[in-house]
């Protein structure tokens, strides 16, 4: 008998259900007797011991369903050693639930923060396997995370929709795309949607250069300009400050997000009105695209194999189109960011996109 626990943690994304289905199908198709338990609402369920037993039927019909059938929540890693609202020690509670249930392994689907906690549990002696989920595509050790391609479709659509109205009115538009720490989604959706200016956290912008790019377009006869701006974009002056000082300044901003600050600056410097569109959590919603269904199924199947082979302490990822097993300690605490000198940036600049640098 193999007893497997499963949980989804952090912000949701498309194809979480598809990935869990991949794990379950692989296990149920083996000649082993398997029991699968799903913890509710992320690490919370593991801490409080709230779970449900999942049979074959629970994994049926979920390949195309967005969200997560287990629910999710954020349990910040920096607070992992602090007691929860009920005064429970989180780490020892998680270990106790795992031991009391006689689990052989725990599958954790999560992003960057989740990988830190997963690695901690591994260090504490639990058998952990992780799967890389996030629309941000910023997990170290894998070329791609599931959720990213689906979110890219949605963000690209948002830019496409804005194009027609921007053209009709001859306006400047900002489409704000998710990604606080990295700009993968903004960069790719920005190129796919034909944005004229792309601002990402990895390339702090100079507002003068942004305005110059807008004016250059206007001089060339373009009626409108579209900026794809990542949530975590920041001006050069702010990026030069130590993180804590930057955070303090950001707290005092009168704007709901960076895009509104940029819009106000452009208005001040050019006299032109700027409209801001924020697709927000829509980018995490709905059905996974076919690419994500395939990726999540492949990664899930690999995690199933890892369980059968007792190959724990690793994340299933994809590198050069092949599924790989990456030691969890190589993943946790690292961020996969865009190199400002990467060829994709040069190519984007080559087709006239400005990064405000
Ligand atoms: O990590 C995924 C993500 O969607 C980020 O792109 C975004 O900045 C963040 O989560 C939003 O978090 P929340 O759902 O807690 O508002």
Coordinates of C-alpha atoms and ligand atoms in Angstrom, one line a residue, residues 11-12 74 133-136 178-180 231 281 284, ligand 1:
X11 CA -2.0 31.7 -5.8
X12 CA -3.9 29.3 -8.0
X74 CA -1.0 31.5 1.1
X133 CA 2.8 25.9 -10.9
X134 CA 2.5 29.6 -11.5
X135 CA 1.4 32.1 -14.1
X136 CA 4.7 33.9 -13.4
X178 CA 0.7 40.2 -13.3
X179 CA 4.2 39.6 -12.1
X180 CA 5.6 41.4 -9.1
X231 CA 2.9 44.9 -11.7
X281 CA -6.9 37.8 -11.5
X284 CA -5.3 33.1 -13.4
Ligands
LIG1 O1 2.1 34.4 -8.1 C1 1.1 34.5 -8.9 C2 0.4 35.9 -8.9 O2 -0.7 35.8 -9.7 C3 1.3 37.0 -9.2 O3 1.5 37.2 -10.6 C4 0.6 38.2 -8.6 O4 1.4 39.3 -8.3 C5 0.1 37.5 -7.3 O5 0.0 36.1 -7.5 C6 -1.2 38.0 -6.8 O6 -1.5 37.5 -5.6 P1 -2.9 37.4 -4.8 O7 -3.7 36.4 -5.5 O8 -2.6 37.0 -3.5 O9 -3.5 38.7 -5.0

